[in-house]
């Protein structure tokens, strides 16, 4: 579908031969707004001062070829479409230029007016489509940013009244400690706690996608111990088995690694079987100058095999065993992606789950290894 033109197509033609420029102006000035230049410097000056839609350039020019000129132009002015005019058939150079995106197409000299006009029209339509797409993407990013800010702000504002509800509920329980025959107090407290957890996860997600990556020194002993401290109150009977082997200075994003560990360990604690006599969670870390391998394993309820490829989707819940929210593992995946990590899961329903994580060491100061040579 042809794009509706509200302005004339603006064309820049760069050619060291003045006769070619005059011939182009004579044949096309009724249709287009034309700018001409006899050198690369003049062409760049025009591009800096005017919004150009299509650039034509001769291939054989002194000092710089047309393809080389387009390579320069593309970096500073990527939007205009580029058409090469050539009287020589250098097929290898043309194919390379087209494949690398330096030119939209090429026209042979002497050009056919209809062919050149069609090429310009097609190039302008592509220019317009790309411009509309960029504007849509920019608008979508702005809308998404506003939505994220709204969700984050609303989530923060909701936590205060929830805290007030819990406070009033606790006061009511103290005044009438034995009067709750219907169990309404416990139901209200359960719903409020679930909503508060949901809001907390939304805030975690927002921070995970909005906070800039920080490359800092990571101490896995501290990260693992802090995560266990946050989670072990959920089940005092649960045993944590930890082994951290960090043999090199490790650089990554501590905040996102904490998000990952907190969510995975919390899930391992939450989804334990009620009939398990010795509930446990094993956490193993092997970190060296290249990467960290992290294994988190539990003997809980496990995950149905058909669900293993869906558990990282947002709001997907594999089980109703503990009224999960379906957000935690999505946050884990997003956080790992942002630091270049990866995660795999193995599970047997009714026996437990094992997560395997790979996180690269972003130690920019690490010296490249030098191969030893025999004396």
Steps between C-alpha positions, in 0.01 A plus 500: 500500500646836393570748778308824471741781412453822695835642374710464190768235510831667589794352313873555534709401197878486545712474184834655402376546141296821476334386174338205678364728771358741240340215307335363815367843597364560151318167493361484854470851649125504427450197724752539782676753718858448384833580669829435322861473610824442311692366800455293813557806721225696322263203527557462874445875549162477324400199710584693814278791397203327332275200555578283199286200408706336224873529420642425155875466457729415212725199564812630324600825671849630583642389837175344628269256317124517527489191723765650730302825512187310600696318769592839649150641458330200657670559835408869527171498304352146504146592394530613133478223242812454287507429123828444314546628146772313312625457146725211600407146591689408816262223605694395810508853643131553421388176665709577809357853519141377469548219754663731754214749469712777352271540197131441427563419133716605204424654161722465194620796294361634280187473709152441369273777630210267577723246678667771708168665586355165608809428713471841669129450568560153648786633714282782630221260593749288695632818665147598604418153631819488707434847637146407601632182665761697696233742617274212605785335691585830670134550593475142626814541712363823649164338576670196651721723714199695626315176576796361693529821702128493572508137615805565717349813657164332556665196656688716747184692590304178559744359755418769755124426530574127504732552796222698671253215443740248653556732796126540565453125462770428759341747743164327450659163573658632819168640624310178424768227483256208517207642301533403134258210457465553124873540437446837332806655666728232360341529155547877497861469616574236234353716221684811613831313524449355153425841355802649674720224355356564155579873528849418625560283192379778270749738661774237461413460133501876442839542664634202307418657162559866588814505714820533297743209502782542751824309449642450849690247708270219618551288811289187457541402867325823601232478228405142590496565876288814458247313285478216750445749784203645312344161427567266792227649719240362257577148622718470815516120457668525163872418470726705273805329354740752347833475324665808350826460309611840369855484367524839326377855527154503345338802333128521436184681616444422869147639500379275219685198635323560833165513318580166337615325818223643718225383265645155433578426864164639613324269252707203617390570857139575413434194287603233749279198558309502828579131555876534445680394817826678415431797272819642358637743244848456354687802361831450320709775340815448292641835389823555311651765273273394213154434646295392798303178505219505754290196594187535714329171581209407728304188591162672469189445294677517163364620166290312247711418192254669261543825695880519495515707181237746628607582856696812398193656336344780698194402707543132418440282806606137492316408819238630742688342789602833655294755308796626300478824302678390183740797508810383687652280229422760235698754706784246528514452122490874429773577753726225366450615140612851593829375646561249221410193704299189423284258698385140456264290709464127567216372712312187592147550623470399864877473555657842450650757265852601397585837339836544325624854436793629296613857561799649310778675686516856363846568635616759248843519661569129439815467294473281188673168532827465311582159364830359621755420235761233517854618563 
